[in-house]
PDB file of N, CA and C in Angstrom:
ATOM      1  N   ARG A   1      33.142 -15.481  15.804  1.00 67.00           N
ATOM      2  CA  ARG A   1      32.367 -15.992  14.685  1.00 67.00           C
ATOM      3  C   ARG A   1      31.137 -15.110  14.477  1.00 67.00           C
ATOM      4  N   PHE A   2      30.828 -14.841  13.212  1.00 68.00           N
ATOM      5  CA  PHE A   2      29.674 -14.018  12.870  1.00 68.00           C
ATOM      6  C   PHE A   2      28.384 -14.831  12.938  1.00 68.00           C
ATOM      7  N   PRO A   3      27.282 -14.177  13.325  1.00 74.00           N
ATOM      8  CA  PRO A   3      26.011 -14.915  13.355  1.00 74.00           C
ATOM      9  C   PRO A   3      25.568 -15.261  11.928  1.00 74.00           C
ATOM     10  N   ARG A   4      24.852 -16.332  11.812  1.00 76.00           N
ATOM     11  CA  ARG A   4      24.349 -16.767  10.518  1.00 76.00           C
ATOM     12  C   ARG A   4      23.295 -15.783  10.026  1.00 76.00           C
ATOM     13  N   THR A   5      23.347 -15.446   8.767  1.00 73.00           N
ATOM     14  CA  THR A   5      22.376 -14.511   8.215  1.00 73.00           C
ATOM     15  C   THR A   5      21.573 -15.178   7.112  1.00 73.00           C
ATOM     16  N   MET A   6      20.436 -14.586   6.816  1.00 73.00           N
ATOM     17  CA  MET A   6      19.569 -15.092   5.763  1.00 73.00           C
ATOM     18  C   MET A   6      18.865 -13.901   5.141  1.00 73.00           C
ATOM     19  N   SER A   7      18.755 -13.873   3.837  1.00 77.00           N
ATOM     20  CA  SER A   7      18.009 -12.797   3.195  1.00 77.00           C
ATOM     21  C   SER A   7      16.616 -13.301   2.844  1.00 77.00           C
ATOM     22  N   LEU A   8      15.661 -12.395   2.908  1.00 78.00           N
ATOM     23  CA  LEU A   8      14.275 -12.729   2.592  1.00 78.00           C
ATOM     24  C   LEU A   8      13.883 -12.065   1.284  1.00 78.00           C
ATOM     25  N   THR A   9      13.102 -12.751   0.490  1.00 83.00           N
ATOM     26  CA  THR A   9      12.594 -12.154  -0.742  1.00 83.00           C
ATOM     27  C   THR A   9      11.445 -11.217  -0.394  1.00 83.00           C
ATOM     28  N   TYR A  10      11.050 -10.408  -1.344  1.00 80.00           N
ATOM     29  CA  TYR A  10       9.916  -9.499  -1.169  1.00 80.00           C
ATOM     30  C   TYR A  10       8.674 -10.290  -0.777  1.00 80.00           C
ATOM     31  N   SER A  11       8.432 -11.405  -1.457  1.00 82.00           N
ATOM     32  CA  SER A  11       7.248 -12.233  -1.173  1.00 82.00           C
ATOM     33  C   SER A  11       7.288 -12.798   0.240  1.00 82.00           C
ATOM     34  N   MET A  12       8.464 -13.206   0.689  1.00 82.00           N
ATOM     35  CA  MET A  12       8.590 -13.757   2.032  1.00 82.00           C
ATOM     36  C   MET A  12       8.285 -12.690   3.080  1.00 82.00           C
ATOM     37  N   VAL A  13       8.757 -11.487   2.856  1.00 76.00           N
ATOM     38  CA  VAL A  13       8.515 -10.398   3.804  1.00 76.00           C
ATOM     39  C   VAL A  13       7.036 -10.030   3.817  1.00 76.00           C
ATOM     40  N   MET A  14       6.417  -9.959   2.633  1.00 80.00           N
ATOM     41  CA  MET A  14       5.007  -9.594   2.562  1.00 80.00           C
ATOM     42  C   MET A  14       4.114 -10.676   3.180  1.00 80.00           C
ATOM     43  N   ALA A  15       4.597 -11.912   3.267  1.00 84.00           N
ATOM     44  CA  ALA A  15       3.815 -13.002   3.843  1.00 84.00           C
ATOM     45  C   ALA A  15       3.955 -13.089   5.359  1.00 84.00           C
ATOM     46  N   LEU A  16       4.880 -12.347   5.938  1.00 81.00           N
ATOM     47  CA  LEU A  16       5.054 -12.357   7.394  1.00 81.00           C
ATOM     48  C   LEU A  16       3.847 -11.737   8.074  1.00 81.00           C
ATOM     49  N   GLU A  17       3.464 -12.304   9.187  1.00 87.00           N
ATOM     50  CA  GLU A  17       2.424 -11.678   9.991  1.00 87.00           C
ATOM     51  C   GLU A  17       3.029 -10.456  10.671  1.00 87.00           C
ATOM     52  N   TYR A  18       2.194  -9.480  10.958  1.00 84.00           N
ATOM     53  CA  TYR A  18       2.653  -8.219  11.538  1.00 84.00           C
ATOM     54  C   TYR A  18       3.461  -8.440  12.813  1.00 84.00           C
ATOM     55  N   THR A  19       2.961  -9.273  13.707  1.00 88.00           N
ATOM     56  CA  THR A  19       3.658  -9.463  14.989  1.00 88.00           C
ATOM     57  C   THR A  19       5.027 -10.104  14.781  1.00 88.00           C
ATOM     58  N   ASN A  20       5.115 -11.071  13.864  1.00 87.00           N
ATOM     59  CA  ASN A  20       6.409 -11.692  13.591  1.00 87.00           C
ATOM     60  C   ASN A  20       7.378 -10.687  12.984  1.00 87.00           C
ATOM     61  N   PHE A  21       6.882  -9.879  12.076  1.00 83.00           N
ATOM     62  CA  PHE A  21       7.741  -8.872  11.448  1.00 83.00           C
ATOM     63  C   PHE A  21       8.249  -7.877  12.483  1.00 83.00           C
ATOM     64  N   MET A  22       7.376  -7.417  13.369  1.00 83.00           N
ATOM     65  CA  MET A  22       7.787  -6.440  14.379  1.00 83.00           C
ATOM     66  C   MET A  22       8.765  -7.057  15.380  1.00 83.00           C
ATOM     67  N   ASP A  23       8.600  -8.331  15.704  1.00 86.00           N
ATOM     68  CA  ASP A  23       9.562  -9.010  16.585  1.00 86.00           C
ATOM     69  C   ASP A  23      10.954  -9.012  15.956  1.00 86.00           C
ATOM     70  N   ILE A  24      11.004  -9.293  14.666  1.00 81.00           N
ATOM     71  CA  ILE A  24      12.284  -9.287  13.954  1.00 81.00           C
ATOM     72  C   ILE A  24      12.841  -7.862  13.862  1.00 81.00           C
ATOM     73  N   ALA A  25      11.987  -6.898  13.529  1.00 82.00           N
ATOM     74  CA  ALA A  25      12.430  -5.516  13.359  1.00 82.00           C
ATOM     75  C   ALA A  25      12.970  -4.919  14.663  1.00 82.00           C
ATOM     76  N   GLU A  26      12.425  -5.341  15.807  1.00 84.00           N
ATOM     77  CA  GLU A  26      12.895  -4.825  17.098  1.00 84.00           C
ATOM     78  C   GLU A  26      14.346  -5.199  17.371  1.00 84.00           C
ATOM     79  N   ARG A  27      14.800  -6.271  16.771  1.00 86.00           N
ATOM     80  CA  ARG A  27      16.193  -6.702  16.965  1.00 86.00           C
ATOM     81  C   ARG A  27      17.185  -5.804  16.231  1.00 86.00           C
ATOM     82  N   TYR A  28      16.700  -5.019  15.287  1.00 85.00           N
ATOM     83  CA  TYR A  28      17.563  -4.171  14.454  1.00 85.00           C
ATOM     84  C   TYR A  28      17.053  -2.727  14.464  1.00 85.00           C
ATOM     85  N   PRO A  29      17.299  -1.996  15.554  1.00 84.00           N
ATOM     86  CA  PRO A  29      16.767  -0.626  15.674  1.00 84.00           C
ATOM     87  C   PRO A  29      17.312   0.334  14.607  1.00 84.00           C
ATOM     88  N   ASP A  30      18.462   0.018  14.007  1.00 85.00           N
ATOM     89  CA  ASP A  30      19.012   0.893  12.967  1.00 85.00           C
ATOM     90  C   ASP A  30      18.126   0.921  11.724  1.00 85.00           C
ATOM     91  N   PHE A  31      17.312  -0.096  11.530  1.00 83.00           N
ATOM     92  CA  PHE A  31      16.452  -0.173  10.353  1.00 83.00           C
ATOM     93  C   PHE A  31      15.053   0.374  10.599  1.00 83.00           C
ATOM     94  N   ARG A  32      14.800   0.903  11.790  1.00 82.00           N
ATOM     95  CA  ARG A  32      13.470   1.409  12.133  1.00 82.00           C
ATOM     96  C   ARG A  32      13.001   2.480  11.163  1.00 82.00           C
ATOM     97  N   SER A  33      13.883   3.414  10.812  1.00 84.00           N
ATOM     98  CA  SER A  33      13.472   4.486   9.899  1.00 84.00           C
ATOM     99  C   SER A  33      13.224   3.947   8.490  1.00 84.00           C
ATOM    100  N   SER A  34      13.996   2.945   8.072  1.00 87.00           N
ATOM    101  CA  SER A  34      13.773   2.339   6.753  1.00 87.00           C
ATOM    102  C   SER A  34      12.434   1.613   6.703  1.00 87.00           C
ATOM    103  N   VAL A  35      12.112   0.908   7.786  1.00 85.00           N
ATOM    104  CA  VAL A  35      10.838   0.201   7.852  1.00 85.00           C
ATOM    105  C   VAL A  35       9.695   1.200   7.849  1.00 85.00           C
ATOM    106  N   ARG A  36       9.839   2.270   8.597  1.00 87.00           N
ATOM    107  CA  ARG A  36       8.790   3.293   8.656  1.00 87.00           C
ATOM    108  C   ARG A  36       8.601   3.941   7.283  1.00 87.00           C
ATOM    109  N   ARG A  37       9.691   4.256   6.607  1.00 91.00           N
ATOM    110  CA  ARG A  37       9.617   4.869   5.276  1.00 91.00           C
ATOM    111  C   ARG A  37       8.913   3.939   4.295  1.00 91.00           C
ATOM    112  N   ALA A  38       9.225   2.649   4.347  1.00 89.00           N
ATOM    113  CA  ALA A  38       8.581   1.675   3.465  1.00 89.00           C
ATOM    114  C   ALA A  38       7.085   1.564   3.784  1.00 89.00           C
ATOM    115  N   ALA A  39       6.736   1.604   5.066  1.00 88.00           N
ATOM    116  CA  ALA A  39       5.327   1.536   5.468  1.00 88.00           C
ATOM    117  C   ALA A  39       4.552   2.740   4.940  1.00 88.00           C
ATOM    118  N   VAL A  40       5.178   3.909   4.984  1.00 94.00           N
ATOM    119  CA  VAL A  40       4.539   5.121   4.466  1.00 94.00           C
ATOM    120  C   VAL A  40       4.338   5.005   2.955  1.00 94.00           C
ATOM    121  N   LYS A  41       5.333   4.488   2.238  1.00 95.00           N
ATOM    122  CA  LYS A  41       5.204   4.297   0.784  1.00 95.00           C
ATOM    123  C   LYS A  41       4.047   3.363   0.458  1.00 95.00           C
ATOM    124  N   ILE A  42       3.945   2.271   1.209  1.00 92.00           N
ATOM    125  CA  ILE A  42       2.857   1.318   0.976  1.00 92.00           C
ATOM    126  C   ILE A  42       1.506   1.975   1.255  1.00 92.00           C
ATOM    127  N   ALA A  43       1.415   2.733   2.341  1.00 93.00           N
ATOM    128  CA  ALA A  43       0.158   3.397   2.687  1.00 93.00           C
ATOM    129  C   ALA A  43      -0.246   4.410   1.616  1.00 93.00           C
ATOM    130  N   ILE A  44       0.713   5.190   1.124  1.00 93.00           N
ATOM    131  CA  ILE A  44       0.410   6.176   0.093  1.00 93.00           C
ATOM    132  C   ILE A  44      -0.009   5.486  -1.197  1.00 93.00           C
ATOM    133  N   THR A  45       0.676   4.406  -1.559  1.00 94.00           N
ATOM    134  CA  THR A  45       0.321   3.656  -2.770  1.00 94.00           C
ATOM    135  C   THR A  45      -1.098   3.106  -2.667  1.00 94.00           C
ATOM    136  N   ARG A  46      -1.441   2.557  -1.518  1.00 93.00           N
ATOM    137  CA  ARG A  46      -2.796   2.029  -1.323  1.00 93.00           C
ATOM    138  C   ARG A  46      -3.837   3.143  -1.369  1.00 93.00           C
ATOM    139  N   CYS A  47      -3.519   4.269  -0.762  1.00 91.00           N
ATOM    140  CA  CYS A  47      -4.435   5.413  -0.763  1.00 91.00           C
ATOM    141  C   CYS A  47      -4.674   5.912  -2.186  1.00 91.00           C
ATOM    142  N   MET A  48      -3.618   6.012  -2.974  1.00 91.00           N
ATOM    143  CA  MET A  48      -3.775   6.479  -4.353  1.00 91.00           C
ATOM    144  C   MET A  48      -4.603   5.487  -5.169  1.00 91.00           C
ATOM    145  N   GLY A  49      -4.431   4.197  -4.926  1.00 92.00           N
ATOM    146  CA  GLY A  49      -5.240   3.190  -5.603  1.00 92.00           C
ATOM    147  C   GLY A  49      -6.713   3.318  -5.232  1.00 92.00           C
ATOM    148  N   MET A  50      -6.979   3.553  -3.948  1.00 91.00           N
ATOM    149  CA  MET A  50      -8.361   3.751  -3.503  1.00 91.00           C
ATOM    150  C   MET A  50      -8.951   4.998  -4.124  1.00 91.00           C
ATOM    151  N   CYS A  51      -8.160   6.065  -4.195  1.00 91.00           N
ATOM    152  CA  CYS A  51      -8.638   7.309  -4.804  1.00 91.00           C
ATOM    153  C   CYS A  51      -8.936   7.117  -6.287  1.00 91.00           C
ATOM    154  N   ALA A  52      -8.090   6.380  -6.987  1.00 91.00           N
ATOM    155  CA  ALA A  52      -8.314   6.133  -8.417  1.00 91.00           C
ATOM    156  C   ALA A  52      -9.602   5.344  -8.628  1.00 91.00           C
ATOM    157  N   GLN A  53      -9.804   4.329  -7.807  1.00 92.00           N
ATOM    158  CA  GLN A  53     -11.010   3.520  -7.934  1.00 92.00           C
ATOM    159  C   GLN A  53     -12.253   4.349  -7.611  1.00 92.00           C
ATOM    160  N   ARG A  54     -12.191   5.137  -6.557  1.00 92.00           N
ATOM    161  CA  ARG A  54     -13.343   5.963  -6.181  1.00 92.00           C
ATOM    162  C   ARG A  54     -13.607   7.033  -7.231  1.00 92.00           C
ATOM    163  N   SER A  55     -12.553   7.600  -7.808  1.00 92.00           N
ATOM    164  CA  SER A  55     -12.711   8.618  -8.844  1.00 92.00           C
ATOM    165  C   SER A  55     -13.470   8.046 -10.047  1.00 92.00           C
ATOM    166  N   LYS A  56     -13.113   6.823 -10.461  1.00 92.00           N
ATOM    167  CA  LYS A  56     -13.823   6.167 -11.564  1.00 92.00           C
ATOM    168  C   LYS A  56     -15.280   5.923 -11.200  1.00 92.00           C
ATOM    169  N   PHE A  57     -15.525   5.482  -9.976  1.00 90.00           N
ATOM    170  CA  PHE A  57     -16.885   5.242  -9.507  1.00 90.00           C
ATOM    171  C   PHE A  57     -17.700   6.535  -9.541  1.00 90.00           C
ATOM    172  N   LEU A  58     -17.118   7.627  -9.040  1.00 91.00           N
ATOM    173  CA  LEU A  58     -17.827   8.902  -9.026  1.00 91.00           C
ATOM    174  C   LEU A  58     -18.114   9.404 -10.445  1.00 91.00           C
ATOM    175  N   ALA A  59     -17.145   9.231 -11.346  1.00 92.00           N
ATOM    176  CA  ALA A  59     -17.342   9.675 -12.740  1.00 92.00           C
ATOM    177  C   ALA A  59     -18.466   8.880 -13.393  1.00 92.00           C
ATOM    178  N   LEU A  60     -18.540   7.579 -13.136  1.00 91.00           N
ATOM    179  CA  LEU A  60     -19.602   6.756 -13.720  1.00 91.00           C
ATOM    180  C   LEU A  60     -20.969   7.085 -13.150  1.00 91.00           C
ATOM    181  N   SER A  61     -21.011   7.604 -11.930  1.00 90.00           N
ATOM    182  CA  SER A  61     -22.286   7.915 -11.301  1.00 90.00           C
ATOM    183  C   SER A  61     -22.782   9.320 -11.650  1.00 90.00           C
ATOM    184  N   ARG A  62     -21.985  10.085 -12.376  1.00 89.00           N
ATOM    185  CA  ARG A  62     -22.393  11.433 -12.783  1.00 89.00           C
ATOM    186  C   ARG A  62     -22.975  11.405 -14.191  1.00 89.00           C
ATOM    187  N   GLU A  63     -23.930  12.297 -14.413  1.00 90.00           N
ATOM    188  CA  GLU A  63     -24.543  12.371 -15.740  1.00 90.00           C
ATOM    189  C   GLU A  63     -23.553  12.827 -16.799  1.00 90.00           C
ATOM    190  N   ASP A  64     -22.708  13.794 -16.449  1.00 91.00           N
ATOM    191  CA  ASP A  64     -21.755  14.312 -17.441  1.00 91.00           C
ATOM    192  C   ASP A  64     -20.488  13.465 -17.551  1.00 91.00           C
ATOM    193  N   GLY A  65     -20.299  12.503 -16.641  1.00 85.00           N
ATOM    194  CA  GLY A  65     -19.145  11.619 -16.682  1.00 85.00           C
ATOM    195  C   GLY A  65     -17.835  12.295 -16.314  1.00 85.00           C
ATOM    196  N   ARG A  66     -17.914  13.504 -15.746  1.00 90.00           N
ATOM    197  CA  ARG A  66     -16.710  14.265 -15.394  1.00 90.00           C
ATOM    198  C   ARG A  66     -15.958  13.581 -14.253  1.00 90.00           C
ATOM    199  N   MET A  67     -14.640  13.485 -14.420  1.00 90.00           N
ATOM    200  CA  MET A  67     -13.784  12.917 -13.378  1.00 90.00           C
ATOM    201  C   MET A  67     -13.584  13.956 -12.274  1.00 90.00           C
ATOM    202  N   PRO A  68     -13.796  13.574 -11.025  1.00 92.00           N
ATOM    203  CA  PRO A  68     -13.570  14.525  -9.935  1.00 92.00           C
ATOM    204  C   PRO A  68     -12.078  14.722  -9.691  1.00 92.00           C
ATOM    205  N   GLY A  69     -11.740  15.821  -9.051  1.00 90.00           N
ATOM    206  CA  GLY A  69     -10.357  16.083  -8.685  1.00 90.00           C
ATOM    207  C   GLY A  69      -9.941  15.212  -7.508  1.00 90.00           C
ATOM    208  N   LEU A  70      -8.647  15.170  -7.253  1.00 88.00           N
ATOM    209  CA  LEU A  70      -8.129  14.352  -6.158  1.00 88.00           C
ATOM    210  C   LEU A  70      -8.689  14.813  -4.814  1.00 88.00           C
ATOM    211  N   ASP A  71      -8.806  16.126  -4.618  1.00 89.00           N
ATOM    212  CA  ASP A  71      -9.323  16.627  -3.343  1.00 89.00           C
ATOM    213  C   ASP A  71     -10.773  16.193  -3.121  1.00 89.00           C
ATOM    214  N   GLU A  72     -11.590  16.288  -4.162  1.00 91.00           N
ATOM    215  CA  GLU A  72     -12.990  15.871  -4.047  1.00 91.00           C
ATOM    216  C   GLU A  72     -13.094  14.362  -3.803  1.00 91.00           C
ATOM    217  N   THR A  73     -12.289  13.607  -4.509  1.00 90.00           N
ATOM    218  CA  THR A  73     -12.303  12.160  -4.354  1.00 90.00           C
ATOM    219  C   THR A  73     -11.880  11.763  -2.947  1.00 90.00           C
ATOM    220  N   PHE A  74     -10.815  12.371  -2.447  1.00 88.00           N
ATOM    221  CA  PHE A  74     -10.318  12.054  -1.104  1.00 88.00           C
ATOM    222  C   PHE A  74     -11.354  12.419  -0.051  1.00 88.00           C
ATOM    223  N   GLN A  75     -11.980  13.587  -0.203  1.00 89.00           N
ATOM    224  CA  GLN A  75     -13.023  13.995   0.743  1.00 89.00           C
ATOM    225  C   GLN A  75     -14.188  13.012   0.715  1.00 89.00           C
ATOM    226  N   ASN A  76     -14.536  12.523  -0.483  1.00 90.00           N
ATOM    227  CA  ASN A  76     -15.605  11.543  -0.602  1.00 90.00           C
ATOM    228  C   ASN A  76     -15.227  10.253   0.106  1.00 90.00           C
ATOM    229  N   LEU A  77     -13.977   9.813  -0.035  1.00 88.00           N
ATOM    230  CA  LEU A  77     -13.520   8.612   0.663  1.00 88.00           C
ATOM    231  C   LEU A  77     -13.626   8.775   2.171  1.00 88.00           C
ATOM    232  N   ILE A  78     -13.230   9.938   2.654  1.00 88.00           N
ATOM    233  CA  ILE A  78     -13.275  10.188   4.095  1.00 88.00           C
ATOM    234  C   ILE A  78     -14.712  10.210   4.599  1.00 88.00           C
ATOM    235  N   SER A  79     -15.594  10.903   3.870  1.00 88.00           N
ATOM    236  CA  SER A  79     -16.978  11.046   4.338  1.00 88.00           C
ATOM    237  C   SER A  79     -17.771   9.752   4.208  1.00 88.00           C
ATOM    238  N   GLU A  80     -17.493   8.958   3.204  1.00 80.00           N
ATOM    239  CA  GLU A  80     -18.230   7.719   2.988  1.00 80.00           C
ATOM    240  C   GLU A  80     -17.635   6.540   3.745  1.00 80.00           C
ATOM    241  N   GLY A  81     -16.387   6.654   4.179  1.00 72.00           N
ATOM    242  CA  GLY A  81     -15.738   5.532   4.836  1.00 72.00           C
ATOM    243  C   GLY A  81     -15.426   4.454   3.823  1.00 72.00           C
ATOM    244  N   SER A  82     -15.446   3.243   4.242  1.00 52.00           N
ATOM    245  CA  SER A  82     -15.117   2.143   3.335  1.00 52.00           C
ATOM    246  C   SER A  82     -16.363   1.330   3.013  1.00 52.00           C
ATOM    247  N   LYS A  83     -17.410   2.012   2.529  1.00 59.00           N
ATOM    248  CA  LYS A  83     -18.638   1.314   2.148  1.00 59.00           C
ATOM    249  C   LYS A  83     -18.370   0.376   0.987  1.00 59.00           C
ATOM    250  N   ASP A  84     -19.114  -0.686   0.934  1.00 50.00           N
ATOM    251  CA  ASP A  84     -18.991  -1.643  -0.165  1.00 50.00           C
ATOM    252  C   ASP A  84     -19.682  -1.058  -1.397  1.00 50.00           C
ATOM    253  N   GLU A  85     -18.936  -0.984  -2.494  1.00 49.00           N
ATOM    254  CA  GLU A  85     -19.475  -0.417  -3.730  1.00 49.00           C
ATOM    255  C   GLU A  85     -19.716  -1.532  -4.746  1.00 49.00           C
ATOM    256  N   THR A  86     -20.598  -2.446  -4.365  1.00 44.00           N
ATOM    257  CA  THR A  86     -20.848  -3.593  -5.240  1.00 44.00           C
ATOM    258  C   THR A  86     -21.558  -3.185  -6.518  1.00 44.00           C
ATOM    259  N   SER A  87     -22.240  -2.041  -6.513  1.00 46.00           N
ATOM    260  CA  SER A  87     -22.936  -1.616  -7.725  1.00 46.00           C
ATOM    261  C   SER A  87     -21.989  -0.988  -8.739  1.00 46.00           C
ATOM    262  N   ALA A  88     -20.792  -0.644  -8.302  1.00 48.00           N
ATOM    263  CA  ALA A  88     -19.829  -0.026  -9.215  1.00 48.00           C
ATOM    264  C   ALA A  88     -19.076  -1.092  -9.980  1.00 48.00           C
ATOM    265  N   PRO A  89     -18.811  -0.837 -11.260  1.00 46.00           N
ATOM    266  CA  PRO A  89     -17.999  -1.797 -12.003  1.00 46.00           C
ATOM    267  C   PRO A  89     -16.594  -1.841 -11.430  1.00 46.00           C
ATOM    268  N   ALA A  90     -16.011  -3.010 -11.401  1.00 49.00           N
ATOM    269  CA  ALA A  90     -14.657  -3.164 -10.850  1.00 49.00           C
ATOM    270  C   ALA A  90     -13.649  -2.501 -11.762  1.00 49.00           C
ATOM    271  N   ALA A  91     -12.722  -1.770 -11.158  1.00 47.00           N
ATOM    272  CA  ALA A  91     -11.655  -1.137 -11.931  1.00 47.00           C
ATOM    273  C   ALA A  91     -10.639  -2.197 -12.314  1.00 47.00           C
ATOM    274  N   PRO A  92     -10.140  -2.152 -13.543  1.00 44.00           N
ATOM    275  CA  PRO A  92      -9.138  -3.141 -13.931  1.00 44.00           C
ATOM    276  C   PRO A  92      -7.863  -2.954 -13.139  1.00 44.00           C
ATOM    277  N   ALA A  93      -7.221  -4.054 -12.804  1.00 46.00           N
ATOM    278  CA  ALA A  93      -5.972  -3.995 -12.047  1.00 46.00           C
ATOM    279  C   ALA A  93      -4.854  -3.492 -12.947  1.00 46.00           C
ATOM    280  N   ALA A  94      -4.019  -2.631 -12.396  1.00 46.00           N
ATOM    281  CA  ALA A  94      -2.890  -2.098 -13.157  1.00 46.00           C
ATOM    282  C   ALA A  94      -1.833  -3.176 -13.300  1.00 46.00           C
ATOM    283  N   PRO A  95      -1.205  -3.276 -14.457  1.00 44.00           N
ATOM    284  CA  PRO A  95      -0.148  -4.278 -14.610  1.00 44.00           C
ATOM    285  C   PRO A  95       1.033  -3.955 -13.710  1.00 44.00           C
ATOM    286  N   SER A  96       1.672  -4.989 -13.197  1.00 43.00           N
ATOM    287  CA  SER A  96       2.822  -4.809 -12.322  1.00 43.00           C
ATOM    288  C   SER A  96       4.027  -4.365 -13.133  1.00 43.00           C
ATOM    289  N   LYS A  97       4.744  -3.411 -12.606  1.00 45.00           N
ATOM    290  CA  LYS A  97       5.965  -2.933 -13.247  1.00 45.00           C
ATOM    291  C   LYS A  97       7.146  -3.536 -12.514  1.00 45.00           C
ATOM    292  N   ALA A  98       7.562  -4.703 -12.924  1.00 47.00           N
ATOM    293  CA  ALA A  98       8.680  -5.383 -12.264  1.00 47.00           C
ATOM    294  C   ALA A  98       9.988  -4.945 -12.898  1.00 47.00           C
ATOM    295  N   THR A  99      10.999  -4.829 -12.074  1.00 44.00           N
ATOM    296  CA  THR A  99      12.324  -4.462 -12.555  1.00 44.00           C
ATOM    297  C   THR A  99      13.078  -5.718 -12.954  1.00 44.00           C
ATOM    298  N   ALA A 100      14.280  -5.563 -13.424  1.00 47.00           N
ATOM    299  CA  ALA A 100      15.084  -6.694 -13.885  1.00 47.00           C
ATOM    300  C   ALA A 100      15.340  -7.706 -12.766  1.00 47.00           C
ATOM    301  N   ASN A 101      15.436  -7.255 -11.522  1.00 44.00           N
ATOM    302  CA  ASN A 101      15.708  -8.193 -10.438  1.00 44.00           C
ATOM    303  C   ASN A 101      14.430  -8.770  -9.821  1.00 44.00           C
ATOM    304  N   GLY A 102      13.267  -8.456 -10.419  1.00 47.00           N
ATOM    305  CA  GLY A 102      12.015  -9.035  -9.972  1.00 47.00           C
ATOM    306  C   GLY A 102      11.301  -8.240  -8.893  1.00 47.00           C
ATOM    307  N   SER A 103      11.904  -7.156  -8.405  1.00 43.00           N
ATOM    308  CA  SER A 103      11.246  -6.372  -7.373  1.00 43.00           C
ATOM    309  C   SER A 103      10.263  -5.413  -8.015  1.00 43.00           C
ATOM    310  N   SER A 104       9.319  -4.937  -7.223  1.00 43.00           N
ATOM    311  CA  SER A 104       8.318  -4.015  -7.728  1.00 43.00           C
ATOM    312  C   SER A 104       8.921  -2.632  -7.867  1.00 43.00           C
ATOM    313  N   ALA A 105       8.634  -1.970  -8.982  1.00 43.00           N
ATOM    314  CA  ALA A 105       9.168  -0.634  -9.225  1.00 43.00           C
ATOM    315  C   ALA A 105       8.580   0.386  -8.264  1.00 43.00           C
ATOM    316  N   ALA A 106       7.394   0.131  -7.721  1.00 43.00           N
ATOM    317  CA  ALA A 106       6.749   1.075  -6.814  1.00 43.00           C
ATOM    318  C   ALA A 106       7.474   1.183  -5.477  1.00 43.00           C
ATOM    319  N   PHE A 107       8.250   0.169  -5.109  1.00 40.00           N
ATOM    320  CA  PHE A 107       8.917   0.180  -3.813  1.00 40.00           C
ATOM    321  C   PHE A 107      10.428   0.283  -3.923  1.00 40.00           C
ATOM    322  N   GLY A 108      10.916   0.540  -5.074  1.00 38.00           N
ATOM    323  CA  GLY A 108      12.365   0.582  -5.240  1.00 38.00           C
ATOM    324  C   GLY A 108      12.811   1.916  -5.443  1.00 38.00           C
TER     325      GLY A 108
END
């Protein structure tokens, strides 16, 4: 007899605590590379979002309003760390690009 299986939605997976997720992932070593690849995609997406927000902040703080390049923005993020930029106007959130099956286009 085959073991009972269950599929999880994207929201269910994102709501898992790290330790619970890793406990489950350890049971399926064949998926380790897929999990790692997805983690890298999420990290890069978050980094690009941080760079976009910092780039807007830097442009607003300049007299000429010039947008900095990605290299300058990234270096600024590294040198400044994650300081709170409460004086900067909040960047508008990008609309979600959902596919027909409801999953996010950024991770598919």
